[in-house]
Structure formats: structure tokens, C-alpha cells
Amino acid sequence: GTCMWQRRAEREGRCTLFAFSLTMLWAHQIAVAISGHSCAQEESALRLFERTKHSYIRWLPCANASRPTIHSFTIDKAHWRDPPIHSLCCMAPGGCFRAVFDGKVDVQRYYLAQYDRYKRKRELVEQITHILQVEVGVGAVTPSKSREMTYHRKDQQPGENWSQIHVDYYENANFVFTAVLYLGEETDDEVPLIGGETGLADDLAFGPANSDPVKQRKGRRKGHHDLPIELKSGLVVEPKQGRLLLFSGGGENYHSALPVVQGRRTTFHVFYGCACESTTSGE
């Protein structure tokens, strides 16, 4: 049978989550995954599985100040940018967000097309922009950068599992919104993909052997990655062909690509800036 869970809320850290599974077994697994999960508070890490179809939007309060606690897990990354992201004219009425959509981007058409690579990329950007504006409701935006990326397995020290954590808008003023489309070129590879998730962190912690973040941060800056970093709360998105991850680029969405344990991960990234020039009134 086909099962559906639906949890709805409207604003300020609340979310909408639709999860469709093809079998009762998968249904049971996703139910276990979200059992005890607080939609409003995001008290634990939520994982969106590859084998399950999702339409997920969570509205978040935009970060209105630097977040030194979570920023301490980054290495030499920018910690703030003015004007604050919530004041920009292209923000959605609901504010900041993270969203995942399955089945809305025609990836197969992208690969079957016989025309040139530039035109194929342009069509992908057009599809993603349409979803960002229609499904999320952002204002006038313009793509500021797009690129295809392939992540391969590499040997990782335990503490490098969140080594890429950063905030897009703090790094670049034209990265107000981010889109990650999982292309799934690796679907037919002899070596299947394991790992390669995208993690969005609300709270992180060092491993239990040493809970002193100052010592661990100093160790990381010296290249000593002797303890893993644990996601206490947030979202982990598993790669799935055609899956689209969208999120606002401010400090409410510290994120990182997680290590590829086996195989490779192929993605298409688009970064958006506002097409308008003014901030919202009162800012």
C-alpha cells in the first residue's frame, strides 16, 4: 500500500512535511525516523531518505545576529554580512526556509537532450527558478552562479565529517538562496553511492570523548581531526536523482556536504541573488 504522513504549520520554525513511501516497510522506517520529532522546535536531526518521496518545507526565523556557538565549528569562514538577509526585498513572505522537492525537476530530459551542454544547464536553471518562486514564493531573483559538481570518496579523519560547514550569504552577497539538485549520474555505476548527504545544522557537538570545544577547535585548526562532529539537530538530505534542495542562504542554514563513503555524488548547484535593489521597509 501507499502511505502518507502530513504535518502542517505555517510560520516561524514550523514545517510542512509530506512523505510518500512505496511499501509499508518503507512507511514504517520513515515513521520511525520522524517519531518524536518536534516540527516547531527541530529538537533532533531529521533525515529525508533516498527511497522515499518528499515534499518538505520548513519556515525558519532568519538569523538576525551572528551565531558564535555553531560558527565555532567552521574554519576561517565569514560569520556575518550586512544588510541582514531578512531585510532583502526578494525574501519569501514566510521568511527564511529550507525545502526539499522530489519529482519536480525533469533530470532525465536533461540527460537525454541532444542539444549543447550550455542550453541544457540553462533549462535546468529555469526549472529550478520556477520552483523557487512558485513553491516557496520568493520575489524577483537572478541566478548569480551555477555549476555541476562531482564528489568522490576520499579518506577522512573523524573530525572532518562537517569540515565544509559554512553560510553561503556570508561568503557572497549574491548567494541569497541556494539550490542543490541531485543529478544521480552515479545511479548506474558499478560501485553504488554511500554517503554524500547534505547536512543543514541547527546545533552541532563534538564527540563525547572530549567535550571541550576550545581544545577541539584549536586541534582542528592545526589539522588534528581526532573526534567526529555530531549533528544534534537539523536536517540531513540523502542524495536521490531529481531531488531538489532549496534553502535561504543566511545563518539559519549552516550547511555542509557530508563525506562520500563509497562511489561518487553528482549535483548541480545554483546560487541566487535579489533582482531588486532595495531592502524592505523599516530596515
C-alpha positions as a LaTeX table, in Angstrom:
\begin{tabular}{lrrr}
\hline
Residue & $x$ (\AA) & $y$ (\AA) & $z$ (\AA) \\
\hline
Gly1 & 0.00 & 0.00 & 0.00 \\
Thr2 & 0.93 & 3.64 & $-0.20$ \\
Cys3 & 1.08 & 5.65 & 2.99 \\
Met4 & 1.24 & 9.37 & 3.59 \\
Trp5 & 2.12 & 11.46 & 6.60 \\
Gln6 & 1.16 & 15.07 & 6.60 \\
Arg7 & 2.21 & 17.59 & 9.22 \\
Arg8 & 1.34 & 21.17 & 8.63 \\
Ala9 & 2.20 & 24.52 & 10.17 \\
Glu10 & 2.63 & 27.96 & 8.75 \\
Arg11 & 5.43 & 30.09 & 10.12 \\
Glu12 & 8.44 & 30.64 & 12.39 \\
Gly13 & 10.31 & 27.41 & 12.58 \\
Arg14 & 7.35 & 25.22 & 11.71 \\
Cys15 & 7.26 & 22.99 & 8.70 \\
Thr16 & 5.24 & 21.08 & 6.17 \\
Leu17 & 6.34 & 17.52 & 5.55 \\
Phe18 & 4.82 & 15.10 & 3.09 \\
Ala19 & 6.47 & 11.67 & 2.87 \\
Phe20 & 5.20 & 9.10 & 0.42 \\
Ser21 & 6.55 & 5.55 & 0.50 \\
Leu22 & 6.02 & 2.73 & $-1.94$ \\
Thr23 & 5.76 & $-0.06$ & 0.59 \\
Met24 & 4.58 & $-0.48$ & 4.14 \\
Leu25 & 8.12 & $-1.36$ & 5.17 \\
Trp26 & 9.46 & 1.95 & 3.91 \\
Ala27 & 6.49 & 3.65 & 5.52 \\
His28 & 7.41 & 2.11 & 8.85 \\
Gln29 & 11.04 & 3.20 & 8.51 \\
Ile30 & 10.26 & 6.84 & 7.79 \\
Ala31 & 7.68 & 6.86 & 10.58 \\
Val32 & 10.35 & 5.66 & 12.99 \\
Ala33 & 12.74 & 8.29 & 11.64 \\
Ile34 & 10.40 & 11.17 & 12.45 \\
Ser35 & 8.82 & 9.76 & 15.61 \\
Gly36 & 9.40 & 12.16 & 18.50 \\
His37 & 10.49 & 14.89 & 16.06 \\
Ser38 & 9.24 & 18.34 & 17.00 \\
Cys39 & 8.20 & 20.16 & 13.86 \\
Ala40 & 8.23 & 23.50 & 15.63 \\
Gln41 & 11.49 & 23.10 & 17.54 \\
Glu42 & 13.50 & 20.74 & 15.29 \\
Glu43 & 14.75 & 19.09 & 18.51 \\
Ser44 & 16.58 & 16.28 & 16.74 \\
Ala45 & 18.07 & 15.55 & 13.37 \\
Leu46 & 15.54 & 14.73 & 10.65 \\
Arg47 & 16.71 & 12.51 & 7.78 \\
Leu48 & 14.99 & 12.53 & 4.40 \\
Phe49 & 15.64 & 9.09 & 2.92 \\
Glu50 & 16.61 & 8.39 & $-0.69$ \\
Arg51 & 13.95 & 5.70 & $-1.09$ \\
Thr52 & 11.07 & 7.92 & $-0.02$ \\
Lys53 & 9.36 & 10.69 & $-1.98$ \\
His54 & 9.25 & 14.04 & $-0.19$ \\
Ser55 & 7.73 & 17.46 & $-0.41$ \\
Tyr56 & 9.08 & 19.32 & 2.60 \\
Ile57 & 9.12 & 22.99 & 3.56 \\
Arg58 & 10.23 & 24.33 & 6.90 \\
Trp59 & 9.92 & 28.04 & 7.61 \\
Leu60 & 12.69 & 29.39 & 9.82 \\
Pro61 & 13.31 & 32.62 & 11.70 \\
Cys62 & 16.05 & 34.36 & 9.72 \\
Ala63 & 19.32 & 34.74 & 11.59 \\
Asn64 & 19.40 & 38.32 & 12.87 \\
Ala65 & 22.80 & 38.10 & 14.54 \\
Ser66 & 25.99 & 36.11 & 14.33 \\
Arg67 & 25.79 & 32.61 & 15.84 \\
Pro68 & 29.18 & 32.15 & 17.53 \\
Thr69 & 28.38 & 28.74 & 19.02 \\
Ile70 & 27.70 & 26.99 & 15.74 \\
His71 & 30.16 & 29.21 & 13.86 \\
Ser72 & 32.94 & 27.86 & 16.08 \\
Phe73 & 32.78 & 24.64 & 14.04 \\
Thr74 & 33.86 & 26.46 & 10.87 \\
Ile75 & 37.44 & 27.17 & 9.91 \\
Asp76 & 38.25 & 30.69 & 8.67 \\
Lys77 & 34.72 & 31.38 & 7.39 \\
Ala78 & 32.84 & 34.68 & 7.41 \\
His79 & 30.47 & 34.98 & 10.37 \\
Trp80 & 28.11 & 37.81 & 9.32 \\
Arg81 & 27.05 & 40.09 & 6.47 \\
Asp82 & 25.09 & 43.34 & 6.31 \\
Pro83 & 22.38 & 44.02 & 5.38 \\
Pro84 & 20.75 & 41.10 & 7.23 \\
Ile85 & 19.22 & 38.61 & 4.87 \\
His86 & 15.68 & 39.09 & 6.24 \\
Ser87 & 15.75 & 42.73 & 5.08 \\
Leu88 & 16.28 & 41.88 & 1.40 \\
Cys89 & 13.44 & 42.64 & $-0.98$ \\
Cys90 & 13.36 & 39.19 & $-2.60$ \\
Met91 & 12.68 & 37.23 & 0.59 \\
Ala92 & 9.60 & 34.99 & 0.64 \\
Pro93 & 6.59 & 36.18 & 2.68 \\
Gly94 & 7.18 & 33.28 & 5.08 \\
Gly95 & 10.74 & 34.38 & 5.74 \\
Cys96 & 13.74 & 32.08 & 5.66 \\
Phe97 & 13.35 & 28.40 & 4.88 \\
Arg98 & 14.70 & 25.01 & 3.88 \\
Ala99 & 12.79 & 22.87 & 1.40 \\
Val100 & 13.11 & 19.56 & $-0.44$ \\
Phe101 & 11.11 & 18.54 & $-3.52$ \\
Asp102 & 11.17 & 15.21 & $-5.32$ \\
Gly103 & 9.97 & 14.71 & $-8.88$ \\
Lys104 & 9.60 & 18.37 & $-9.85$ \\
Val105 & 12.76 & 18.66 & $-11.98$ \\
Asp106 & 13.00 & 16.62 & $-15.18$ \\
Val107 & 16.55 & 15.31 & $-14.85$ \\
Gln108 & 16.05 & 12.50 & $-17.39$ \\
Arg109 & 15.15 & 15.05 & $-20.05$ \\
Tyr110 & 18.32 & 16.90 & $-19.19$ \\
Tyr111 & 20.47 & 13.87 & $-19.98$ \\
Leu112 & 18.50 & 12.62 & $-22.97$ \\
Ala113 & 18.58 & 16.00 & $-24.70$ \\
Gln114 & 20.76 & 16.14 & $-27.80$ \\
Tyr115 & 21.48 & 19.86 & $-27.71$ \\
Asp116 & 24.53 & 21.57 & $-26.29$ \\
Arg117 & 25.56 & 21.48 & $-22.63$ \\
Tyr118 & 25.06 & 25.23 & $-22.10$ \\
Lys119 & 21.45 & 25.07 & $-23.21$ \\
Arg120 & 20.78 & 22.05 & $-21.01$ \\
Lys121 & 22.17 & 23.88 & $-17.97$ \\
Arg122 & 20.09 & 26.95 & $-18.80$ \\
Glu123 & 16.91 & 24.86 & $-18.92$ \\
Leu124 & 17.75 & 23.32 & $-15.54$ \\
Val125 & 18.21 & 26.79 & $-14.05$ \\
Glu126 & 14.85 & 27.86 & $-15.49$ \\
Gln127 & 13.10 & 24.85 & $-13.93$ \\
Ile128 & 14.72 & 25.43 & $-10.54$ \\
Thr129 & 13.96 & 29.16 & $-10.59$ \\
His130 & 10.30 & 28.42 & $-11.32$ \\
Ile131 & 10.07 & 26.04 & $-8.35$ \\
Leu132 & 11.80 & 28.53 & $-6.05$ \\
Gln133 & 9.34 & 31.26 & $-6.96$ \\
Val134 & 6.13 & 29.22 & $-7.22$ \\
Glu135 & 6.56 & 26.65 & $-4.43$ \\
Val136 & 8.45 & 28.82 & $-1.95$ \\
Gly137 & 7.23 & 32.25 & $-3.03$ \\
Val138 & 10.46 & 34.22 & $-3.21$ \\
Gly139 & 10.47 & 37.54 & $-5.04$ \\
Ala140 & 12.47 & 38.67 & $-8.05$ \\
Val141 & 15.75 & 36.75 & $-8.23$ \\
Thr142 & 18.57 & 36.27 & $-10.69$ \\
Pro143 & 20.95 & 33.29 & $-10.90$ \\
Ser144 & 24.38 & 34.55 & $-9.85$ \\
Lys145 & 26.28 & 31.28 & $-10.31$ \\
Ser146 & 25.63 & 27.70 & $-11.39$ \\
Arg147 & 27.91 & 24.69 & $-11.58$ \\
Glu148 & 27.97 & 20.92 & $-11.77$ \\
Met149 & 29.97 & 19.13 & $-9.09$ \\
Thr150 & 31.12 & 15.57 & $-8.51$ \\
Tyr151 & 32.13 & 14.43 & $-5.03$ \\
His152 & 34.32 & 11.34 & $-4.78$ \\
Arg153 & 35.26 & 9.17 & $-1.86$ \\
Lys154 & 38.34 & 10.29 & $-0.01$ \\
Asp155 & 39.93 & 9.22 & 3.23 \\
Gln156 & 38.51 & 11.28 & 6.08 \\
Gln157 & 39.67 & 11.83 & 9.60 \\
Pro158 & 36.76 & 11.53 & 12.10 \\
Gly159 & 36.54 & 15.27 & 12.72 \\
Glu160 & 36.30 & 16.11 & 9.03 \\
Asn161 & 32.73 & 14.90 & 8.63 \\
Trp162 & 31.46 & 18.53 & 8.87 \\
Ser163 & 34.67 & 20.14 & 7.65 \\
Gln164 & 32.95 & 22.16 & 4.91 \\
Ile165 & 30.31 & 23.79 & 7.11 \\
His166 & 29.64 & 27.40 & 6.09 \\
Val167 & 26.97 & 30.01 & 5.29 \\
Asp168 & 26.52 & 30.99 & 1.65 \\
Tyr169 & 25.30 & 34.57 & 2.12 \\
Tyr170 & 28.15 & 35.34 & 4.50 \\
Glu171 & 30.60 & 34.18 & 1.83 \\
Asn172 & 28.97 & 36.05 & $-1.08$ \\
Ala173 & 26.31 & 38.80 & $-1.10$ \\
Asn174 & 24.77 & 37.30 & $-4.25$ \\
Phe175 & 24.17 & 33.92 & $-2.60$ \\
Val176 & 20.80 & 34.80 & $-1.02$ \\
Phe177 & 19.20 & 31.47 & $-1.97$ \\
Thr178 & 20.84 & 28.15 & $-2.75$ \\
Ala179 & 19.62 & 25.22 & $-4.84$ \\
Val180 & 21.21 & 21.77 & $-4.85$ \\
Leu181 & 19.86 & 19.37 & $-7.48$ \\
Tyr182 & 20.99 & 15.75 & $-7.15$ \\
Leu183 & 21.70 & 14.65 & $-10.72$ \\
Gly184 & 22.14 & 10.96 & $-9.97$ \\
Glu185 & 24.65 & 10.28 & $-12.76$ \\
Glu186 & 26.01 & 7.63 & $-10.43$ \\
Thr187 & 22.74 & 5.68 & $-10.36$ \\
Asp188 & 24.00 & 3.01 & $-12.80$ \\
Asp189 & 27.59 & 2.90 & $-11.52$ \\
Glu190 & 29.01 & $-0.49$ & $-10.60$ \\
Val191 & 30.01 & 0.95 & $-7.24$ \\
Pro192 & 26.87 & 2.39 & $-5.61$ \\
Leu193 & 26.91 & 5.67 & $-3.76$ \\
Ile194 & 27.06 & 5.54 & 0.02 \\
Gly195 & 27.11 & 8.80 & 1.95 \\
Gly196 & 27.29 & 12.18 & 0.24 \\
Glu197 & 24.32 & 13.63 & 2.10 \\
Thr198 & 23.81 & 17.34 & 2.61 \\
Gly199 & 23.56 & 18.39 & 6.24 \\
Leu200 & 21.89 & 21.57 & 7.50 \\
Ala201 & 22.79 & 22.19 & 11.11 \\
Asp202 & 20.76 & 23.83 & 13.84 \\
Asp203 & 23.08 & 22.51 & 16.55 \\
Leu204 & 26.38 & 20.62 & 16.47 \\
Ala205 & 28.52 & 18.99 & 19.15 \\
Phe206 & 31.95 & 17.41 & 19.36 \\
Gly207 & 32.24 & 13.71 & 20.09 \\
Pro208 & 31.80 & 12.59 & 23.70 \\
Ala209 & 35.46 & 11.73 & 24.36 \\
Asn210 & 36.33 & 15.41 & 24.73 \\
Ser211 & 33.52 & 17.94 & 25.10 \\
Asp212 & 35.80 & 20.97 & 25.34 \\
Pro213 & 35.07 & 22.90 & 22.11 \\
Val214 & 38.02 & 25.28 & 22.62 \\
Lys215 & 40.53 & 22.42 & 22.65 \\
Gln216 & 38.82 & 20.72 & 19.74 \\
Arg217 & 38.70 & 23.93 & 17.68 \\
Lys218 & 42.40 & 24.52 & 18.25 \\
Gly219 & 43.07 & 20.94 & 17.26 \\
Arg220 & 41.07 & 21.31 & 14.04 \\
Arg221 & 42.95 & 24.46 & 13.08 \\
Lys222 & 46.20 & 22.52 & 13.49 \\
Gly223 & 44.85 & 19.74 & 11.29 \\
His224 & 44.11 & 17.30 & 14.12 \\
His225 & 40.68 & 15.78 & 13.45 \\
Asp226 & 40.59 & 13.19 & 16.20 \\
Leu227 & 36.90 & 13.34 & 17.08 \\
Pro228 & 33.76 & 13.40 & 14.92 \\
Ile229 & 31.33 & 16.27 & 14.97 \\
Glu230 & 27.78 & 15.20 & 15.75 \\
Leu231 & 24.57 & 16.75 & 14.44 \\
Lys232 & 22.36 & 17.37 & 17.46 \\
Ser233 & 19.52 & 18.95 & 15.49 \\
Gly234 & 18.90 & 19.91 & 11.89 \\
Leu235 & 18.24 & 18.19 & 8.57 \\
Val236 & 20.13 & 15.51 & 6.64 \\
Val237 & 19.14 & 15.09 & 2.98 \\
Glu238 & 20.12 & 11.86 & 1.24 \\
Pro239 & 21.03 & 12.09 & $-2.48$ \\
Lys240 & 18.32 & 10.95 & $-4.86$ \\
Gln241 & 18.15 & 11.51 & $-8.62$ \\
Gly242 & 15.96 & 14.53 & $-9.33$ \\
Arg243 & 15.72 & 15.62 & $-5.69$ \\
Leu244 & 15.92 & 19.39 & $-5.24$ \\
Leu245 & 17.12 & 21.02 & $-2.02$ \\
Leu246 & 16.40 & 24.74 & $-1.61$ \\
Phe247 & 17.31 & 26.99 & 1.30 \\
Ser248 & 17.84 & 30.60 & 2.27 \\
Gly249 & 21.49 & 31.50 & 2.46 \\
Gly250 & 21.73 & 33.15 & 5.89 \\
Gly251 & 22.96 & 31.94 & 9.27 \\
Glu252 & 19.76 & 29.95 & 9.82 \\
Asn253 & 21.19 & 27.42 & 7.34 \\
Tyr254 & 24.74 & 26.50 & 8.24 \\
His255 & 25.38 & 23.53 & 5.99 \\
Ser256 & 27.95 & 21.10 & 4.64 \\
Ala257 & 28.31 & 18.34 & 2.09 \\
Leu258 & 28.90 & 15.18 & 4.12 \\
Pro259 & 31.60 & 12.67 & 3.14 \\
Val260 & 31.14 & 10.21 & 0.28 \\
Val261 & 31.92 & 6.84 & 1.84 \\
Gln262 & 31.69 & 4.88 & $-1.42$ \\
Gly263 & 31.22 & 5.75 & $-5.10$ \\
Arg264 & 30.52 & 9.33 & $-6.22$ \\
Arg265 & 27.84 & 12.02 & $-5.87$ \\
Thr266 & 26.82 & 14.29 & $-8.74$ \\
Thr267 & 25.00 & 17.57 & $-8.16$ \\
Phe268 & 24.03 & 20.79 & $-9.90$ \\
His269 & 24.21 & 23.95 & $-7.77$ \\
Val270 & 22.54 & 27.30 & $-8.40$ \\
Phe271 & 23.02 & 30.41 & $-6.28$ \\
Tyr272 & 20.57 & 33.31 & $-6.48$ \\
Gly273 & 20.76 & 36.98 & $-5.68$ \\
Cys274 & 17.94 & 39.51 & $-5.49$ \\
Ala275 & 16.93 & 41.10 & $-8.78$ \\
Cys276 & 15.65 & 44.14 & $-6.86$ \\
Glu277 & 17.95 & 46.73 & $-5.31$ \\
Ser278 & 16.26 & 47.94 & $-2.16$ \\
Thr279 & 15.73 & 46.36 & 1.25 \\
Thr280 & 12.31 & 46.02 & 2.81 \\
Ser281 & 10.78 & 48.98 & 4.58 \\
Gly282 & 11.89 & 49.69 & 8.10 \\
Glu283 & 15.37 & 48.21 & 7.69 \\
\hline
\end{tabular}
